[in-house]
Short mmCIF file of C-alpha atoms in Angstrom, two decimals:
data_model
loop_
_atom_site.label_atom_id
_atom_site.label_comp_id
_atom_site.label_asym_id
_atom_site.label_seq_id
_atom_site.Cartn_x
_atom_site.Cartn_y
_atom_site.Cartn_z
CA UNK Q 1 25.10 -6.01 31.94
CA UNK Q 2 23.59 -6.81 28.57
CA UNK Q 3 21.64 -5.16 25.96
CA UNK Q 4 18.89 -6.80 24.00
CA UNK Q 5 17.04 -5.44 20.76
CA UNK Q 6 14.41 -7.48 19.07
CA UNK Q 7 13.64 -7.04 15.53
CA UNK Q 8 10.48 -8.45 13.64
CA UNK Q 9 9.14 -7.08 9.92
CA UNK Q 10 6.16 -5.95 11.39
CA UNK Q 11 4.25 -2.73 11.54
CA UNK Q 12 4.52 -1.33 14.86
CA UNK Q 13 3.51 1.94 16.94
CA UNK Q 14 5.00 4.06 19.19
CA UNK Q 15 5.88 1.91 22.84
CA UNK Q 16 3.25 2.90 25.88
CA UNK Q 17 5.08 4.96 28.45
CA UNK Q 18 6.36 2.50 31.21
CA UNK Q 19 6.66 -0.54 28.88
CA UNK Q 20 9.29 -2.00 27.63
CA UNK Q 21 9.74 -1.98 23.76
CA UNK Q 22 11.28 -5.08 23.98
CA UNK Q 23 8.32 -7.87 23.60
CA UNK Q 24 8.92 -11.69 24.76
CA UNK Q 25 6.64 -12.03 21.54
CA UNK Q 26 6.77 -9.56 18.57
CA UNK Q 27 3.15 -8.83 18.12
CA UNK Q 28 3.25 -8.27 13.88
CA UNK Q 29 3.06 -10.43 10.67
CA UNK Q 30 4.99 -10.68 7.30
CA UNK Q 31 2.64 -12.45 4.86
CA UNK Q 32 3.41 -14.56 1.75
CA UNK Q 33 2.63 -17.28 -0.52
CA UNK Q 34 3.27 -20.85 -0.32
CA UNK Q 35 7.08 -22.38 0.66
CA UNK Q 36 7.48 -25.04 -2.42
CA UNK Q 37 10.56 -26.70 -2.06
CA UNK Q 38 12.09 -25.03 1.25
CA UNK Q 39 11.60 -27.33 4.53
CA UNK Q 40 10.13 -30.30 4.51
CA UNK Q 41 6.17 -30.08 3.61
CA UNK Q 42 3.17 -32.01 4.33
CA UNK Q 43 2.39 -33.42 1.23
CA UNK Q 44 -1.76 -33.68 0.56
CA UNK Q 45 -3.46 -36.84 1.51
CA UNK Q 46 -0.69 -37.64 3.73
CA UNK Q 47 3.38 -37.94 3.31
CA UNK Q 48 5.96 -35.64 3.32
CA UNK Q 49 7.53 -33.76 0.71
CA UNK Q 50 11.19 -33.62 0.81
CA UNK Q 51 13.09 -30.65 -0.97
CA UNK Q 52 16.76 -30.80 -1.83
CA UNK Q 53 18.98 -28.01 -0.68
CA UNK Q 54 20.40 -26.05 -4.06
CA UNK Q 55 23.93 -26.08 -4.75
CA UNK Q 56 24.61 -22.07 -4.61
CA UNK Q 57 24.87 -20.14 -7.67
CA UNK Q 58 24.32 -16.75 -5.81
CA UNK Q 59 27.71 -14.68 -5.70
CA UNK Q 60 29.38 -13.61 -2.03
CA UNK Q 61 30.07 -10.72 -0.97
CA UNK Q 62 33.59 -11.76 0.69
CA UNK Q 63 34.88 -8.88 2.04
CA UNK Q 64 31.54 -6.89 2.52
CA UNK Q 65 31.21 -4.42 5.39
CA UNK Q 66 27.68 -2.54 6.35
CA UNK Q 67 28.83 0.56 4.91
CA UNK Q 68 28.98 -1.14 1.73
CA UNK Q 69 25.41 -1.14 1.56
CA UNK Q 70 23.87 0.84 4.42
CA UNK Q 71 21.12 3.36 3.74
CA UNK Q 72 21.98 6.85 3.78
CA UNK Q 73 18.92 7.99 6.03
CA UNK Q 74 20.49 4.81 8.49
CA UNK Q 75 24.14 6.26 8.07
CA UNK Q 76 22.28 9.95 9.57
CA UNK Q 77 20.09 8.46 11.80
CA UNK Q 78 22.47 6.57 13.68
CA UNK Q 79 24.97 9.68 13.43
CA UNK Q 80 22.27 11.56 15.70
CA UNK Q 81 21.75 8.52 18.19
CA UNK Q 82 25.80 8.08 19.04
CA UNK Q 83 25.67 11.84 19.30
CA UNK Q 84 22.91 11.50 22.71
CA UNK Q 85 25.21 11.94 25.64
CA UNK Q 86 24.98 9.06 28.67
CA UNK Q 87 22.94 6.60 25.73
CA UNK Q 88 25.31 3.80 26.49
CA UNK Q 89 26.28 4.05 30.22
CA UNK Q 90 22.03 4.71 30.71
CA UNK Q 91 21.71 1.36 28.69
CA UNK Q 92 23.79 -0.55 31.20
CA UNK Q 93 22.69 0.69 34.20
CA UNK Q 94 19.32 -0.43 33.56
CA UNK Q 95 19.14 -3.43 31.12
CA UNK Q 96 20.62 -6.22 33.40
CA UNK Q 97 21.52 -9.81 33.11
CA UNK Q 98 17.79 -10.57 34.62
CA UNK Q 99 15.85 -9.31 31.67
CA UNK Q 100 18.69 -10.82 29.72
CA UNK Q 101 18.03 -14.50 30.76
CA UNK Q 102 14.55 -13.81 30.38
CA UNK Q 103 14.03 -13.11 27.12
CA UNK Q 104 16.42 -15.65 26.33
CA UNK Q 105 14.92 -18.62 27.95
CA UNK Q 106 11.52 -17.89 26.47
CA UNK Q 107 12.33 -18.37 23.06
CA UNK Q 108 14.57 -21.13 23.92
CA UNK Q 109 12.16 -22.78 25.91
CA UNK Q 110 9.03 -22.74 23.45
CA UNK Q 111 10.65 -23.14 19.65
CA UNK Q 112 13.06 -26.04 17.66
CA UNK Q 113 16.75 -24.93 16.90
CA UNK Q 114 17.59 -25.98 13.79
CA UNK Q 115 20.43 -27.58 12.74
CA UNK Q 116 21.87 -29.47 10.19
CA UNK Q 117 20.19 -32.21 11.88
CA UNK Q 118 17.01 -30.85 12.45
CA UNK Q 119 15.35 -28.92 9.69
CA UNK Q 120 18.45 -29.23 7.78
CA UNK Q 121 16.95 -27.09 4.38
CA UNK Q 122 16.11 -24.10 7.02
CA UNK Q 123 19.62 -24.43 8.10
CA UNK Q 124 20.99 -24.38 4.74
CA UNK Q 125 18.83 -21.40 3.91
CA UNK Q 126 20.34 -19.32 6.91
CA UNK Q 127 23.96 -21.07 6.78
CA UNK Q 128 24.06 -19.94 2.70
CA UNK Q 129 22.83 -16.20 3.58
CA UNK Q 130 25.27 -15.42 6.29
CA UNK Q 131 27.62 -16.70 3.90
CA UNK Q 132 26.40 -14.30 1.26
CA UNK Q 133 26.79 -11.41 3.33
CA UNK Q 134 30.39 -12.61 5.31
CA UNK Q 135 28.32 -12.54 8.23
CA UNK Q 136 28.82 -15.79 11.22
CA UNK Q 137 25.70 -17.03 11.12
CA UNK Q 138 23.16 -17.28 14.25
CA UNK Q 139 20.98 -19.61 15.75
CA UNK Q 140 17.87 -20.36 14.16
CA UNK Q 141 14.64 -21.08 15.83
CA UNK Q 142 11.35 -22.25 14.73
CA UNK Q 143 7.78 -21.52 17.20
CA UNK Q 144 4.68 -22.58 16.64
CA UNK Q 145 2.47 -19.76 15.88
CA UNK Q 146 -0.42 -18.76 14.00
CA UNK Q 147 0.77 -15.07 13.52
CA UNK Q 148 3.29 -14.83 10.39
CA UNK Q 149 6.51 -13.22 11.85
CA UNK Q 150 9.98 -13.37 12.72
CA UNK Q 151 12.19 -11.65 14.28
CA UNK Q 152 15.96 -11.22 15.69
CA UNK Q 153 17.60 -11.55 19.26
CA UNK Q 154 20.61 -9.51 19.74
CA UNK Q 155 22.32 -10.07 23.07
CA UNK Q 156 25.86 -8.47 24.01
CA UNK Q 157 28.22 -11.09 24.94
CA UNK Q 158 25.62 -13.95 23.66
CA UNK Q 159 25.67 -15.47 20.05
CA UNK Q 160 21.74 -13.92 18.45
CA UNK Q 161 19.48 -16.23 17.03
CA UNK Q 162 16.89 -15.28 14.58
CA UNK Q 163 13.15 -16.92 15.24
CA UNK Q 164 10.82 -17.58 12.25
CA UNK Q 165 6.85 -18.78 13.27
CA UNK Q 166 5.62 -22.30 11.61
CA UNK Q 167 2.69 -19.84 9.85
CA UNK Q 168 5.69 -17.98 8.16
CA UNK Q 169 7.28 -20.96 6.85
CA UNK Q 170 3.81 -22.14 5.37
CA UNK Q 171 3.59 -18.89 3.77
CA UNK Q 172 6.80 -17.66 2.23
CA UNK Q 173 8.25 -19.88 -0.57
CA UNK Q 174 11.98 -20.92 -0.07
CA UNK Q 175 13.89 -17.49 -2.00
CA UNK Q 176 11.17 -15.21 0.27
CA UNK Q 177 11.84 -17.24 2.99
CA UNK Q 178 15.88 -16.60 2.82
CA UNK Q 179 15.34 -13.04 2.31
CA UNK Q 180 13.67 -12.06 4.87
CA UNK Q 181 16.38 -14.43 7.21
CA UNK Q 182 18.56 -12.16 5.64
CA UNK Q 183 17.07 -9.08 6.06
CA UNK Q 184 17.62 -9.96 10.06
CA UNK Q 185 20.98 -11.12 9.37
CA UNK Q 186 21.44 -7.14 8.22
CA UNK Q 187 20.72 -6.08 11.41
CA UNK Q 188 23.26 -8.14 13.13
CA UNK Q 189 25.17 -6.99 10.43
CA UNK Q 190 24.91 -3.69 11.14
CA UNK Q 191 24.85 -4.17 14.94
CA UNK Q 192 21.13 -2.23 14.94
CA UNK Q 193 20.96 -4.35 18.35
CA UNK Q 194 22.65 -1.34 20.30
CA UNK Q 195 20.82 1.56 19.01
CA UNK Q 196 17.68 -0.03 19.31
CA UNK Q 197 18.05 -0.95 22.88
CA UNK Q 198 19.45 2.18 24.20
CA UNK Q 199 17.68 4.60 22.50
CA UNK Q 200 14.17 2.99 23.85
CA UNK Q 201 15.99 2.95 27.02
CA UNK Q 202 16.52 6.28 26.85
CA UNK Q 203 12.76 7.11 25.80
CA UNK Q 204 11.32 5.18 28.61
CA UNK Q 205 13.48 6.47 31.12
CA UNK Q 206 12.88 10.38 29.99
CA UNK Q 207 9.28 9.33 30.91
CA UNK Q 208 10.01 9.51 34.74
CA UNK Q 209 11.63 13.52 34.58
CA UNK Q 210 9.74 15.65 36.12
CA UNK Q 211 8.04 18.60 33.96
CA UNK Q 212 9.79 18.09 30.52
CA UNK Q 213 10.07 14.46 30.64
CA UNK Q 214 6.68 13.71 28.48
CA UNK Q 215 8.15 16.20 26.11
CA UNK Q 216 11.51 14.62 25.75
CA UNK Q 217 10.81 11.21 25.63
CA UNK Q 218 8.35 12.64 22.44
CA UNK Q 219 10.89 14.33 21.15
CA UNK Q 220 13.42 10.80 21.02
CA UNK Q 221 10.56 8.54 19.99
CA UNK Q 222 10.18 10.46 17.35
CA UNK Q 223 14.18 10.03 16.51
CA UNK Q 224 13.84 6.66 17.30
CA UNK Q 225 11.31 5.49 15.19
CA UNK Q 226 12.97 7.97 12.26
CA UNK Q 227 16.08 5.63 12.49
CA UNK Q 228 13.93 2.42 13.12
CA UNK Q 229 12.47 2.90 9.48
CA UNK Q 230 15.86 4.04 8.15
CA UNK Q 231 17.00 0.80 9.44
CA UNK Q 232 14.55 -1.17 7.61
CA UNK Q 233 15.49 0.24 4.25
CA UNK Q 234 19.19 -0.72 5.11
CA UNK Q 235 17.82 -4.44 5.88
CA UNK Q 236 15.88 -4.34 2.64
CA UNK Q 237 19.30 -4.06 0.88
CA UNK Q 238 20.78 -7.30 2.82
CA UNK Q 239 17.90 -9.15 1.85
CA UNK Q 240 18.31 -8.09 -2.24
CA UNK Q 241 22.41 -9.02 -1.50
CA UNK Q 242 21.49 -12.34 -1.13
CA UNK Q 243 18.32 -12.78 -3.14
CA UNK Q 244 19.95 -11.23 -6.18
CA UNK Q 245 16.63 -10.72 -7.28
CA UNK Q 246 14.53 -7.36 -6.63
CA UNK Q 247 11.06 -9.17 -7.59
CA UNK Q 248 11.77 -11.94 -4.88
CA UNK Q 249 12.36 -9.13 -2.00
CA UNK Q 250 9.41 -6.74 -3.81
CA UNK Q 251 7.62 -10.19 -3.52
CA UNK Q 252 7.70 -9.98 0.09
CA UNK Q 253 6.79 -6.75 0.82
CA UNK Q 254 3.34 -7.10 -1.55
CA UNK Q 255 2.62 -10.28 0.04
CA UNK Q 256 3.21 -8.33 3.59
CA UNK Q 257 0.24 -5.48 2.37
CA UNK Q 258 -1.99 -8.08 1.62
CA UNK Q 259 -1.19 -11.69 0.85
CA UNK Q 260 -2.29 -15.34 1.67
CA UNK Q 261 -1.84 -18.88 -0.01
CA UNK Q 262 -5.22 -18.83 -1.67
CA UNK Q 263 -3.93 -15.46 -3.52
CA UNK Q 264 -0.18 -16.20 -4.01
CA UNK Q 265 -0.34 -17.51 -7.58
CA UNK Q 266 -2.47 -14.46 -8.50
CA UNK Q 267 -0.21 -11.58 -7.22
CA UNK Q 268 1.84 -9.19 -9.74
CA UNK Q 269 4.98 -7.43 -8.42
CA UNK Q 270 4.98 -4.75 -10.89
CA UNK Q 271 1.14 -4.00 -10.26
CA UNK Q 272 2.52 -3.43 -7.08
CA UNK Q 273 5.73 -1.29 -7.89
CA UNK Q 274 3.17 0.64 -10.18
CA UNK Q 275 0.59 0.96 -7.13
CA UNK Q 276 3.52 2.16 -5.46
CA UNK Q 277 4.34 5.13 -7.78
CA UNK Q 278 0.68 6.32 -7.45
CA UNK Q 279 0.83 6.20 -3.58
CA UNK Q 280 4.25 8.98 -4.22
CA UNK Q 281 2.06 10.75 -6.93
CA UNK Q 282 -1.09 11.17 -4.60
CA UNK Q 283 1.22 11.98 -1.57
CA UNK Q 284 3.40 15.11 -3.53
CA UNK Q 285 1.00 17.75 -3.06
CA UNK Q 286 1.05 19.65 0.53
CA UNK Q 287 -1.98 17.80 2.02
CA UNK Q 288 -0.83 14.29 0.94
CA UNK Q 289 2.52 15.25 1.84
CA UNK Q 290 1.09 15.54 5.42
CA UNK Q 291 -1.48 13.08 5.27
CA UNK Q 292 2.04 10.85 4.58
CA UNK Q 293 3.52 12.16 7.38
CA UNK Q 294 1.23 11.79 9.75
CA UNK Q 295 0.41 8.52 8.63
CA UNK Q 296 3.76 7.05 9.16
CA UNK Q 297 5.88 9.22 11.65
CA UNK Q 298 4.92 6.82 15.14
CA UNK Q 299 5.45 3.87 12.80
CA UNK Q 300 8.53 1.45 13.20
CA UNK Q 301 8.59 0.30 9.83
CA UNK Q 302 8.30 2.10 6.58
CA UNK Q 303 4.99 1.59 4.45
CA UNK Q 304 5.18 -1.44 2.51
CA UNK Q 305 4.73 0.00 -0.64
CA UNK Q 306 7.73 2.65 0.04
CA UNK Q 307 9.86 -0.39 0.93
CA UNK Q 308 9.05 -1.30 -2.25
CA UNK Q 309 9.69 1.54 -4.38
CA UNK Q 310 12.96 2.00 -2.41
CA UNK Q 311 14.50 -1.32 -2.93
CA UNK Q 312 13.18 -1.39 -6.75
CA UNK Q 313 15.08 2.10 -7.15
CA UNK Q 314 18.65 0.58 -5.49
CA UNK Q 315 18.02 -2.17 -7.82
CA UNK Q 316 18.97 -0.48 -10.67
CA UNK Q 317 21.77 1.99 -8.77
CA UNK Q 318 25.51 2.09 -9.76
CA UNK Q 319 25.87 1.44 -6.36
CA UNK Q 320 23.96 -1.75 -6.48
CA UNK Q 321 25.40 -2.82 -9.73
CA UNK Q 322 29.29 -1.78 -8.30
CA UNK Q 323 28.66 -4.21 -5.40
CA UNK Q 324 27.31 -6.94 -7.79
CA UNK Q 325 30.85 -6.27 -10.11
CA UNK Q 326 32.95 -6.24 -6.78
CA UNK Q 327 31.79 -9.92 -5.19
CA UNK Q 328 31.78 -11.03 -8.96
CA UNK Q 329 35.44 -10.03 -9.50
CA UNK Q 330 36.08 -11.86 -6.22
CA UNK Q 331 34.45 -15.19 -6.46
CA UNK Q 332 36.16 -15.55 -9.79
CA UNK Q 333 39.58 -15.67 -8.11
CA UNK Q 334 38.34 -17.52 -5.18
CA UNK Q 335 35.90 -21.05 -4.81
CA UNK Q 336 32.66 -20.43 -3.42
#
């Protein structure tokens, strides 16, 4: 038996009763600006340019563990999940080896794995993130696609691999690009793989109780998409960990509102951080409190603009800074 979870950066609602959550293709889009120097680029009027890999200046986090930098509303939403009685013997009984192979071949079967011999500046991109975080790092494929996305594979028993679509690479420049592969690297990090997949095993399966069963499988929805969000903010914090950089990860999450190429060189994070604050200001009275809620409880993912604000604000925490002093104090007394 095998569970699977598949992550992606993309706005999603609630799963329709009966269907798997568990796309072959994650349906959403993370937009950004243009990739100078990441992968090798089409250069205009024909040619190709070449980038060359930068030796790493970014400190490690040697002996980091997901606690270190796991969001609190993550910490109690996955309290509440282990706390579901039957969630993991449910999981196995009905996720089998079938679905397994399935989901495995098709991404297998239609991207590039890249290697050091293939795509070799992706693969130092991933290979220099994982390393960031102490983290093994996964496969890494590349599909051709027009929608902007990636997303994560995790398989029990099977090494994940992370997928990134050729319209994402053309998007993202090279420090976006590694911080979002890191923000999936935080989920294998924080083996999110499990929760996910049993707890929307769990919802689709209270669909088929009689009476009650539409009520409970509300009721953990609900819980599940609560810790799905609460997950993303944890994520957010891998990606800054190995960005060192709030703007670049900020970057992202503007560009994900409402970017493209033509518009890259003409977007301002802290507009955005400030456009930010006034969506909290207009949302603190009782009606946009709400209007909030109800605008974001079926969602998977947090608002981009409250991604935002929330990784600008750990940014500047002690706790932040502490982790930043801990990997320094250790990378002094040890070669990167």
């Amino acid at each position: 038996m095998a569970s699977i979870a598949l992550f992606s950066l993309v706005l999603t609602t609630r799963p329709s009763p009966g269907l798997p959550s568990f796309p072959l293709r994650s349906p959403g889009a993370l937009r950004s600006s243009s990739f100078p120097g990441g992968v090798n680029m089409p250069r205009k009027g024909g040619g190709v340019l070449v980038s060359i890999p930068r030796a790493s200046a970014s400190l490690v986090f040697r002996n980091l563990d997901a606690d270190d930098f796991r969001h609190p509303l993550d910490k109690q939403n996955t309290l509440i999940l282990r706390a579901i009685p039957g969630l993991n013997d449910l999981g196995k009984a009905l996720l089998g080896s079938m679905t397994e192979q399935v989901m495995l071949l098709e991404n297998i079967g239609t991207s590039v794995l890249v290697s050091s011999k293939q795509l070799p500046n992706l693969h130092h991109l991933m290979v220099e993130a994982a390393q960031i975080l102490n983290i093994e790092a996964p496969d890494l494929y590349v599909r051709q696609s027009p929608v902007p996305n990636a997303y994560t594979l995790a398989i029990s028993g099977k090494k994940p691999f992370v997928v990134v679509h050729t319209s994402l690479v053309e998007l993202l420049s090279r420090k976006e690009l590694q911080a979002v592969l890191a923000h999936e690297l935080g989920h294998l990090k924080c083996d999110h793989g499990v929760w996910l997949t049993f707890a929307n095993i769990l919802t689709l399966g209270a669909y088929s109780v009689p009476g009650l069963g539409g009520l409970i499988a509300q009721s953990l929805e609900e819980q599940l998409f609560r810790w799905l969000r609460a997950a993303e903010l944890t994520c957010d914090r891998a990606a800054l960990l190995v960005a060192q950089d709030p703007k670049v990860v900020v970057s992202v999450l503007m560009k994900l509102a409402g970017g493209c190429p033509s518009l890259a060189d003409q977007l301002n994070v802290e507009a955005f951080l400030e456009q930010a604050r006034s969506y909290d200001k207009a949302s603190s009275n009782p009606v946009g409190w709400y209007i909030r809620n109800a605008q974001t409880r079926q969602l998977s993912h947090p608002l981009p603009v409250l991604r935002a604000r929330e990784i600008d604000e750990w940014s500047r925490s002690q706790e932040y800074k502490r982790l930043l002093q801990r990997a320094a104090q250790t990378n002094s007394l040890q070669p990167v």
